[in-house]
mmCIF file of C-alpha atoms and ligand atoms in Angstrom:
data_model
loop_
_atom_site.group_PDB
_atom_site.id
_atom_site.type_symbol
_atom_site.label_atom_id
_atom_site.label_comp_id
_atom_site.label_asym_id
_atom_site.label_seq_id
_atom_site.Cartn_x
_atom_site.Cartn_y
_atom_site.Cartn_z
ATOM 1 C CA UNK A 1 -61.896 -132.937 167.636
ATOM 2 C CA UNK A 2 -63.254 -133.904 170.678
ATOM 3 C CA UNK A 3 -66.160 -135.467 169.219
ATOM 4 C CA UNK A 4 -63.842 -137.331 166.532
ATOM 5 C CA UNK A 5 -61.676 -138.676 169.364
ATOM 6 C CA UNK A 6 -64.839 -139.912 171.500
ATOM 7 C CA UNK A 7 -66.493 -141.464 168.125
ATOM 8 C CA UNK A 8 -63.362 -143.113 167.053
ATOM 9 C CA UNK A 9 -62.495 -144.796 170.509
ATOM 10 C CA UNK A 10 -66.102 -146.222 170.423
ATOM 11 C CA UNK A 11 -65.191 -147.108 166.901
ATOM 12 C CA UNK A 12 -62.109 -148.984 167.625
ATOM 13 C CA UNK A 13 -63.950 -150.880 170.351
ATOM 14 C CA UNK A 14 -66.501 -151.993 167.876
ATOM 15 C CA UNK A 15 -64.137 -152.784 165.455
ATOM 16 C CA UNK A 16 -61.829 -155.113 167.549
ATOM 17 C CA UNK A 17 -65.016 -156.685 168.863
ATOM 18 C CA UNK A 18 -66.064 -157.432 165.265
ATOM 19 C CA UNK A 19 -62.663 -158.689 164.385
ATOM 20 C CA UNK A 20 -62.978 -161.503 166.673
ATOM 21 C CA UNK A 21 -66.508 -162.482 165.697
ATOM 22 C CA UNK A 22 -66.191 -162.372 161.950
ATOM 23 C CA UNK A 23 -63.517 -163.376 159.655
ATOM 24 C CA UNK A 24 -64.833 -161.432 156.341
ATOM 25 C CA UNK A 25 -64.999 -157.633 155.224
ATOM 26 C CA UNK A 26 -68.475 -156.750 155.166
ATOM 27 C CA UNK A 27 -68.987 -153.969 152.684
ATOM 28 C CA UNK A 28 -69.997 -151.617 155.138
ATOM 29 C CA UNK A 29 -69.244 -147.817 154.162
ATOM 30 C CA UNK A 30 -65.635 -146.742 154.892
ATOM 31 C CA UNK A 31 -66.097 -145.119 158.425
ATOM 32 C CA UNK A 32 -65.780 -141.180 158.479
ATOM 33 C CA UNK A 33 -64.607 -138.821 160.631
ATOM 34 C CA UNK A 34 -65.206 -135.210 160.309
ATOM 35 C CA UNK A 35 -62.394 -132.720 160.285
ATOM 36 C CA UNK A 36 -63.624 -129.277 159.299
ATOM 37 C CA UNK A 37 -61.194 -126.810 157.528
ATOM 38 C CA UNK A 38 -59.979 -123.934 160.053
ATOM 39 C CA UNK A 39 -62.602 -120.851 159.796
ATOM 40 C CA UNK A 40 -60.199 -119.114 157.081
ATOM 41 C CA UNK A 41 -61.060 -122.147 155.075
ATOM 42 C CA UNK A 42 -57.739 -123.696 155.225
ATOM 43 C CA UNK A 43 -56.327 -126.998 156.399
ATOM 44 C CA UNK A 44 -52.718 -128.355 156.812
ATOM 45 C CA UNK A 45 -51.021 -131.599 157.876
ATOM 46 C CA UNK A 46 -47.837 -133.337 157.761
ATOM 47 C CA UNK A 47 -47.023 -136.861 156.243
ATOM 48 C CA UNK A 48 -44.351 -138.805 157.647
ATOM 49 C CA UNK A 49 -43.619 -142.708 157.335
ATOM 50 C CA UNK A 50 -41.654 -145.536 158.202
ATOM 51 C CA UNK A 51 -40.444 -144.051 161.299
ATOM 52 C CA UNK A 52 -40.636 -146.197 164.582
ATOM 53 C CA UNK A 53 -37.144 -147.034 165.886
ATOM 54 C CA UNK A 54 -36.954 -145.796 169.027
ATOM 55 C CA UNK A 55 -35.382 -142.364 168.012
ATOM 56 C CA UNK A 56 -32.530 -144.058 165.900
ATOM 57 C CA UNK A 57 -31.662 -143.203 162.444
ATOM 58 C CA UNK A 58 -32.523 -139.546 162.548
ATOM 59 C CA UNK A 59 -35.969 -140.284 163.814
ATOM 60 C CA UNK A 60 -35.943 -138.041 166.790
ATOM 61 C CA UNK A 61 -33.919 -135.031 164.590
ATOM 62 C CA UNK A 62 -37.148 -135.593 162.102
ATOM 63 C CA UNK A 63 -39.564 -135.482 165.017
ATOM 64 C CA UNK A 64 -38.187 -132.420 166.218
ATOM 65 C CA UNK A 65 -38.392 -130.449 162.824
ATOM 66 C CA UNK A 66 -41.844 -131.803 162.244
ATOM 67 C CA UNK A 67 -42.552 -129.975 165.674
ATOM 68 C CA UNK A 68 -40.984 -126.951 164.196
ATOM 69 C CA UNK A 69 -42.833 -127.060 160.923
ATOM 70 C CA UNK A 70 -45.977 -127.963 162.223
ATOM 71 C CA UNK A 71 -46.120 -125.120 164.739
ATOM 72 C CA UNK A 72 -45.453 -122.735 161.748
ATOM 73 C CA UNK A 73 -48.045 -124.120 159.614
ATOM 74 C CA UNK A 74 -50.495 -124.458 162.481
ATOM 75 C CA UNK A 75 -51.137 -128.007 161.552
ATOM 76 C CA UNK A 76 -54.594 -129.761 161.925
ATOM 77 C CA UNK A 77 -53.336 -133.429 162.182
ATOM 78 C CA UNK A 78 -50.660 -135.799 161.123
ATOM 79 C CA UNK A 79 -50.799 -138.358 158.677
ATOM 80 C CA UNK A 80 -48.691 -141.481 159.121
ATOM 81 C CA UNK A 81 -47.809 -143.790 155.756
ATOM 82 C CA UNK A 82 -47.246 -146.515 158.041
ATOM 83 C CA UNK A 83 -44.760 -149.220 158.982
ATOM 84 C CA UNK A 84 -44.650 -147.561 162.256
ATOM 85 C CA UNK A 85 -42.890 -149.960 164.410
ATOM 86 C CA UNK A 86 -39.721 -152.005 163.355
ATOM 87 C CA UNK A 87 -38.913 -154.449 162.989
ATOM 88 C CA UNK A 88 -42.420 -156.455 162.996
ATOM 89 C CA UNK A 89 -45.109 -154.184 164.154
ATOM 90 C CA UNK A 90 -45.996 -154.391 168.083
ATOM 91 C CA UNK A 91 -45.805 -157.839 169.434
ATOM 92 C CA UNK A 92 -48.722 -156.870 171.986
ATOM 93 C CA UNK A 93 -50.495 -153.824 173.325
ATOM 94 C CA UNK A 94 -47.750 -153.963 176.308
ATOM 95 C CA UNK A 95 -44.852 -153.524 173.791
ATOM 96 C CA UNK A 96 -42.928 -150.568 174.726
ATOM 97 C CA UNK A 97 -41.944 -149.943 171.591
ATOM 98 C CA UNK A 98 -45.461 -148.088 170.909
ATOM 99 C CA UNK A 99 -44.277 -145.533 173.539
ATOM 100 C CA UNK A 100 -40.562 -145.648 172.771
ATOM 101 C CA UNK A 101 -41.080 -144.853 169.119
ATOM 102 C CA UNK A 102 -44.105 -142.703 169.081
ATOM 103 C CA UNK A 103 -44.963 -140.993 172.438
ATOM 104 C CA UNK A 104 -41.972 -140.295 173.710
ATOM 105 C CA UNK A 105 -40.379 -139.192 170.077
ATOM 106 C CA UNK A 106 -43.330 -137.006 168.410
ATOM 107 C CA UNK A 107 -43.423 -134.565 171.821
ATOM 108 C CA UNK A 108 -43.412 -131.265 170.266
ATOM 109 C CA UNK A 109 -47.055 -129.255 171.067
ATOM 110 C CA UNK A 110 -47.692 -128.847 167.534
ATOM 111 C CA UNK A 111 -47.706 -132.453 167.079
ATOM 112 C CA UNK A 112 -50.468 -133.105 169.956
ATOM 113 C CA UNK A 113 -52.891 -133.824 167.324
ATOM 114 C CA UNK A 114 -54.710 -136.821 165.684
ATOM 115 C CA UNK A 115 -52.658 -138.797 163.836
ATOM 116 C CA UNK A 116 -54.257 -140.988 161.094
ATOM 117 C CA UNK A 117 -52.577 -144.270 159.973
ATOM 118 C CA UNK A 118 -52.290 -145.812 156.538
ATOM 119 C CA UNK A 119 -51.268 -149.165 158.179
ATOM 120 C CA UNK A 120 -53.352 -151.202 160.892
ATOM 121 C CA UNK A 121 -52.079 -151.085 164.322
ATOM 122 C CA UNK A 122 -55.785 -151.963 165.357
ATOM 123 C CA UNK A 123 -55.777 -152.692 169.047
ATOM 124 C CA UNK A 124 -57.996 -150.398 171.053
ATOM 125 C CA UNK A 125 -55.708 -150.246 173.681
ATOM 126 C CA UNK A 126 -53.163 -147.899 172.061
ATOM 127 C CA UNK A 127 -55.567 -145.556 171.849
ATOM 128 C CA UNK A 128 -55.782 -145.474 175.971
ATOM 129 C CA UNK A 129 -51.753 -145.216 175.773
ATOM 130 C CA UNK A 130 -51.841 -142.411 173.136
ATOM 131 C CA UNK A 131 -55.356 -140.947 172.432
ATOM 132 C CA UNK A 132 -53.665 -139.482 169.277
ATOM 133 C CA UNK A 133 -53.701 -142.667 167.350
ATOM 134 C CA UNK A 134 -56.654 -143.183 165.310
ATOM 135 C CA UNK A 135 -56.667 -146.858 164.339
ATOM 136 C CA UNK A 136 -58.975 -148.419 161.660
ATOM 137 C CA UNK A 137 -57.848 -150.632 158.411
ATOM 138 C CA UNK A 138 -59.490 -148.114 156.074
ATOM 139 C CA UNK A 139 -61.409 -144.797 156.708
ATOM 140 C CA UNK A 140 -61.878 -141.405 155.492
ATOM 141 C CA UNK A 141 -61.250 -138.043 157.104
ATOM 142 C CA UNK A 142 -63.215 -135.458 155.587
ATOM 143 C CA UNK A 143 -64.633 -131.942 155.563
ATOM 144 C CA UNK A 144 -65.919 -129.803 152.699
ATOM 145 C CA UNK A 145 -62.356 -128.686 151.644
ATOM 146 C CA UNK A 146 -60.726 -132.287 151.542
ATOM 147 C CA UNK A 147 -61.594 -135.986 151.782
ATOM 148 C CA UNK A 148 -58.531 -137.960 152.631
ATOM 149 C CA UNK A 149 -59.290 -141.758 152.277
ATOM 150 C CA UNK A 150 -57.015 -144.160 154.220
ATOM 151 C CA UNK A 151 -56.596 -147.387 152.184
ATOM 152 C CA UNK A 152 -55.105 -150.538 153.885
ATOM 153 C CA UNK A 153 -52.761 -151.615 150.874
ATOM 154 C CA UNK A 154 -51.183 -154.535 152.352
ATOM 155 C CA UNK A 155 -53.635 -157.159 151.779
ATOM 156 C CA UNK A 156 -53.252 -156.106 147.973
ATOM 157 C CA UNK A 157 -49.492 -157.142 147.708
ATOM 158 C CA UNK A 158 -49.786 -161.018 147.092
ATOM 159 C CA UNK A 159 -46.129 -161.657 147.918
ATOM 160 C CA UNK A 160 -46.991 -161.303 151.592
ATOM 161 C CA UNK A 161 -49.356 -164.272 151.320
ATOM 162 C CA UNK A 162 -47.001 -166.421 149.309
ATOM 163 C CA UNK A 163 -43.134 -165.623 150.582
ATOM 164 C CA UNK A 164 -43.427 -164.341 154.020
ATOM 165 C CA UNK A 165 -39.678 -164.127 154.648
ATOM 166 C CA UNK A 166 -39.605 -164.262 158.328
ATOM 167 C CA UNK A 167 -42.335 -161.511 158.746
ATOM 168 C CA UNK A 168 -45.399 -161.956 160.592
ATOM 169 C CA UNK A 169 -48.650 -160.532 159.395
ATOM 170 C CA UNK A 170 -51.790 -160.233 161.158
ATOM 171 C CA UNK A 171 -54.551 -160.894 158.332
ATOM 172 C CA UNK A 172 -57.579 -161.310 160.711
ATOM 173 C CA UNK A 173 -60.247 -159.911 159.034
ATOM 174 C CA UNK A 174 -59.035 -160.119 155.719
ATOM 175 C CA UNK A 175 -59.930 -163.690 154.371
ATOM 176 C CA UNK A 176 -61.119 -164.508 151.558
ATOM 177 C CA UNK A 177 -58.496 -161.978 150.292
ATOM 178 C CA UNK A 178 -59.844 -161.603 146.634
ATOM 179 C CA UNK A 179 -63.232 -160.542 148.228
ATOM 180 C CA UNK A 180 -62.188 -158.350 151.049
ATOM 181 C CA UNK A 181 -60.046 -156.328 148.175
ATOM 182 C CA UNK A 182 -63.059 -156.383 145.920
ATOM 183 C CA UNK A 183 -65.145 -154.923 148.444
ATOM 184 C CA UNK A 184 -62.558 -152.293 149.635
ATOM 185 C CA UNK A 185 -61.973 -151.345 145.917
ATOM 186 C CA UNK A 186 -65.885 -150.938 145.474
ATOM 187 C CA UNK A 187 -65.930 -149.051 148.779
ATOM 188 C CA UNK A 188 -63.118 -146.704 147.498
ATOM 189 C CA UNK A 189 -64.915 -146.241 144.241
ATOM 190 C CA UNK A 190 -68.309 -144.907 145.774
ATOM 191 C CA UNK A 191 -66.626 -142.866 148.586
ATOM 192 C CA UNK A 192 -64.920 -140.799 145.732
ATOM 193 C CA UNK A 193 -67.650 -140.743 143.277
ATOM 194 C CA UNK A 194 -69.693 -139.525 146.197
ATOM 195 C CA UNK A 195 -67.296 -136.856 147.235
ATOM 196 C CA UNK A 196 -68.182 -133.191 146.889
ATOM 197 C CA UNK A 197 -64.860 -132.022 148.431
ATOM 198 C CA UNK A 198 -62.505 -129.628 146.787
ATOM 199 C CA UNK A 199 -59.528 -131.939 147.057
ATOM 200 C CA UNK A 200 -59.536 -135.858 146.903
ATOM 201 C CA UNK A 201 -56.321 -137.503 148.846
ATOM 202 C CA UNK A 202 -55.697 -141.208 148.909
ATOM 203 C CA UNK A 203 -53.187 -142.687 151.442
ATOM 204 C CA UNK A 204 -51.907 -146.114 151.380
ATOM 205 C CA UNK A 205 -48.713 -147.639 152.637
ATOM 206 C CA UNK A 206 -47.347 -148.761 149.556
ATOM 207 C CA UNK A 207 -46.450 -146.841 146.423
ATOM 208 C CA UNK A 208 -48.195 -146.873 143.191
ATOM 209 C CA UNK A 209 -45.390 -145.237 141.240
ATOM 210 C CA UNK A 210 -41.814 -144.990 142.815
ATOM 211 C CA UNK A 211 -38.327 -144.975 141.736
ATOM 212 C CA UNK A 212 -36.946 -146.312 145.059
ATOM 213 C CA UNK A 213 -36.187 -149.778 146.231
ATOM 214 C CA UNK A 214 -39.492 -151.445 146.162
ATOM 215 C CA UNK A 215 -40.551 -149.302 143.217
ATOM 216 C CA UNK A 216 -44.217 -149.578 142.041
ATOM 217 C CA UNK A 217 -46.456 -151.980 143.052
ATOM 218 C CA UNK A 218 -48.031 -153.475 140.438
ATOM 219 C CA UNK A 219 -51.189 -154.790 142.303
ATOM 220 C CA UNK A 220 -52.106 -151.193 142.892
ATOM 221 C CA UNK A 221 -51.313 -149.959 139.626
ATOM 222 C CA UNK A 222 -53.261 -152.683 138.090
ATOM 223 C CA UNK A 223 -56.471 -152.269 140.433
ATOM 224 C CA UNK A 224 -56.605 -149.033 142.794
ATOM 225 C CA UNK A 225 -54.879 -146.396 140.248
ATOM 226 C CA UNK A 226 -57.569 -146.769 137.586
ATOM 227 C CA UNK A 227 -60.281 -145.568 140.186
ATOM 228 C CA UNK A 228 -58.461 -142.769 141.366
ATOM 229 C CA UNK A 229 -57.667 -141.576 137.644
ATOM 230 C CA UNK A 230 -61.399 -141.948 136.939
ATOM 231 C CA UNK A 231 -62.434 -140.049 139.884
ATOM 232 C CA UNK A 232 -60.448 -136.834 139.825
ATOM 233 C CA UNK A 233 -57.812 -137.958 142.861
ATOM 234 C CA UNK A 234 -55.305 -134.894 143.235
ATOM 235 C CA UNK A 235 -52.661 -136.780 145.223
ATOM 236 C CA UNK A 236 -51.609 -140.261 146.015
ATOM 237 C CA UNK A 237 -49.370 -140.349 149.212
ATOM 238 C CA UNK A 238 -47.683 -143.305 150.517
ATOM 239 C CA UNK A 239 -44.272 -144.444 152.606
ATOM 240 C CA UNK A 240 -42.829 -148.181 152.165
ATOM 241 C CA UNK A 241 -39.641 -146.858 150.204
ATOM 242 C CA UNK A 242 -37.438 -144.917 152.618
ATOM 243 C CA UNK A 243 -37.257 -141.808 150.677
ATOM 244 C CA UNK A 244 -39.256 -138.818 149.691
ATOM 245 C CA UNK A 245 -40.389 -138.206 146.433
ATOM 246 C CA UNK A 246 -42.709 -136.555 143.898
ATOM 247 C CA UNK A 247 -43.707 -137.983 140.728
ATOM 248 C CA UNK A 248 -46.450 -137.010 138.174
ATOM 249 C CA UNK A 249 -48.656 -139.111 136.108
ATOM 250 C CA UNK A 250 -48.433 -139.153 132.356
ATOM 251 C CA UNK A 251 -52.095 -140.058 132.013
ATOM 252 C CA UNK A 252 -53.927 -137.904 134.415
ATOM 253 C CA UNK A 253 -53.535 -134.803 137.106
ATOM 254 C CA UNK A 254 -52.815 -137.059 139.930
ATOM 255 C CA UNK A 255 -49.450 -136.597 141.776
ATOM 256 C CA UNK A 256 -47.737 -139.456 143.671
ATOM 257 C CA UNK A 257 -46.022 -138.351 146.831
ATOM 258 C CA UNK A 258 -43.784 -140.748 148.884
ATOM 259 C CA UNK A 259 -43.022 -139.668 152.591
ATOM 260 C CA UNK A 260 -41.494 -142.915 153.790
ATOM 261 C CA UNK A 261 -38.365 -141.530 155.405
ATOM 262 C CA UNK A 262 -38.993 -140.867 159.087
ATOM 263 C CA UNK A 263 -36.003 -142.855 160.046
ATOM 264 C CA UNK A 264 -33.627 -145.404 158.226
ATOM 265 C CA UNK A 265 -32.734 -143.866 155.073
ATOM 266 C CA UNK A 266 -30.037 -143.753 152.558
ATOM 267 C CA UNK A 267 -30.428 -146.835 150.705
ATOM 268 C CA UNK A 268 -28.477 -145.722 147.670
ATOM 269 C CA UNK A 269 -31.064 -147.931 145.599
ATOM 270 C CA UNK A 270 -33.305 -145.914 142.888
ATOM 271 C CA UNK A 271 -33.712 -146.033 139.442
ATOM 272 C CA UNK A 272 -34.531 -143.342 136.498
ATOM 273 C CA UNK A 273 -34.191 -140.309 138.418
ATOM 274 C CA UNK A 274 -34.019 -138.388 135.547
ATOM 275 C CA UNK A 275 -37.666 -139.586 133.860
ATOM 276 C CA UNK A 276 -39.762 -136.611 132.849
ATOM 277 C CA UNK A 277 -42.672 -137.564 135.222
ATOM 278 C CA UNK A 278 -40.127 -137.783 138.018
ATOM 279 C CA UNK A 279 -40.397 -133.947 139.914
ATOM 280 C CA UNK A 280 -38.148 -134.636 142.920
ATOM 281 C CA UNK A 281 -36.461 -137.749 144.459
ATOM 282 C CA UNK A 282 -34.544 -137.437 148.072
ATOM 283 C CA UNK A 283 -32.813 -140.653 149.156
ATOM 284 C CA UNK A 284 -32.143 -139.227 152.795
ATOM 285 C CA UNK A 285 -34.675 -138.658 155.880
ATOM 286 C CA UNK A 286 -37.266 -135.929 156.101
ATOM 287 C CA UNK A 287 -41.006 -135.205 155.973
ATOM 288 C CA UNK A 288 -43.677 -133.746 153.859
ATOM 289 C CA UNK A 289 -46.320 -130.815 154.494
ATOM 290 C CA UNK A 290 -49.563 -130.315 152.720
ATOM 291 C CA UNK A 291 -51.192 -126.921 152.957
ATOM 292 C CA UNK A 292 -54.792 -126.476 151.358
ATOM 293 C CA UNK A 293 -57.241 -123.954 150.586
ATOM 294 C CA UNK A 294 -60.321 -123.832 148.314
ATOM 295 C CA UNK A 295 -57.933 -122.566 145.525
ATOM 296 C CA UNK A 296 -54.753 -123.944 145.736
ATOM 297 C CA UNK A 297 -52.582 -126.910 147.483
ATOM 298 C CA UNK A 298 -48.976 -126.538 148.391
ATOM 299 C CA UNK A 299 -46.923 -129.583 148.850
ATOM 300 C CA UNK A 300 -43.181 -129.055 150.586
ATOM 301 C CA UNK A 301 -40.603 -131.681 151.274
ATOM 302 C CA UNK A 302 -38.170 -130.854 154.214
ATOM 303 C CA UNK A 303 -34.986 -132.790 155.025
ATOM 304 C CA UNK A 304 -33.756 -133.618 158.831
ATOM 305 C CA UNK A 305 -32.629 -130.052 159.735
ATOM 306 C CA UNK A 306 -35.767 -128.874 158.671
ATOM 307 C CA UNK A 307 -34.651 -127.072 155.256
ATOM 308 C CA UNK A 308 -36.777 -127.300 152.109
ATOM 309 C CA UNK A 309 -35.889 -129.527 149.489
ATOM 310 C CA UNK A 310 -38.882 -129.327 147.167
ATOM 311 C CA UNK A 311 -42.245 -127.348 146.997
ATOM 312 C CA UNK A 312 -44.882 -127.631 144.553
ATOM 313 C CA UNK A 313 -47.883 -125.737 144.227
ATOM 314 C CA UNK A 314 -51.085 -126.158 141.971
ATOM 315 C CA UNK A 315 -54.473 -124.217 141.602
ATOM 316 C CA UNK A 316 -57.655 -125.687 141.812
ATOM 317 C CA UNK A 317 -59.034 -125.818 138.093
ATOM 318 C CA UNK A 318 -62.222 -124.113 138.382
ATOM 319 C CA UNK A 319 -63.995 -126.146 135.415
ATOM 320 C CA UNK A 320 -63.208 -129.494 137.054
ATOM 321 C CA UNK A 321 -66.447 -131.086 137.953
ATOM 322 C CA UNK A 322 -66.961 -132.542 141.458
HETATM 323 C C1 NAG B 1 -28.395 -138.288 159.672
HETATM 324 O O1 NAG B 1 -28.713 -137.489 158.793
HETATM 325 C C2 NAG B 1 -27.629 -136.729 158.321
HETATM 326 C C3 NAG B 1 -28.148 -135.534 157.297
HETATM 327 O O2 NAG B 1 -28.807 -135.845 156.306
HETATM 328 C C4 NAG B 1 -27.183 -137.874 157.502
HETATM 329 O O3 NAG B 1 -25.629 -137.261 157.202
HETATM 330 C C5 NAG B 1 -26.742 -138.853 158.252
HETATM 331 O O4 NAG B 1 -26.068 -139.892 157.469
HETATM 332 C C6 NAG B 1 -27.866 -139.495 159.050
HETATM 333 N N1 NAG B 1 -28.045 -140.738 159.798
HETATM 334 C C7 NAG B 1 -28.406 -141.544 159.562
HETATM 335 C C8 NAG B 1 -27.922 -142.886 160.422
HETATM 336 O O5 NAG B 1 -28.907 -142.157 158.635
#
């Protein structure tokens, strides 16, 4: 992890310099960060999203339960599914929201690990304030056990470019959008094809399938999902909808897991909760844990008091080709 931290610091700096100099995505491979499994061959992590509200809306309660469960599961890192700082991201590197919503909230010992983020808060200065922060747009955390691809899904959503509704977006490095997306999809596809890991996980901010407020993201269903289905991806994880949910795919073994309940929730706005593919839906706050070994994967969802709401376990199919 020390190596990882040093490398990513250098990469962040390089990336920031690159952003200022060139305004297009060069189809280099996705940056890779090694994170080997534990000596017993297992690896575990927590997933939380949509959290940064300076502790309000139960953010602190969720954080403290993450600390407890993180300790119990001896987690290796934390995955954030994005929407990290409300209401409009960080205004600058000096924005105290970073410390007030992150550093001072996720204080438990077990959470002092690397945080990988599915949404870009790119400034290398943030890593200096808190070295847990891994700050690239799209990248891979990999080991023999699992490849986790973080995909920056924001540029896929067309409405962000047409109706901005008072939100501000940082599109540096994204234009021209079509080429950026095409290159990113190509990289995702080749990374998945080359992957020899036992488990393949893709993390984005926006849902491919969700019955929550925002629902499915049609651009992702159309462009990203076919690549995931064709390459034996086991899990797609996201935030965006402020709820916890587990939805299966009718056409492939992929499981859609939403963990976007790190603070404000209880919107009361969802549909089709009785649909056959919906294994679990919870409108309130909480988080998710993932435990992986060579032979099985265990997913659990927790509420604000740390109570387990839903557990799902799957065995590795031995005939599955990798
Ligand atoms: C905090 O969590 C409790 C328990 O789920 C819930 O009743 C309460 O409404 C939550 N508070 C907010 C502000 O969401």
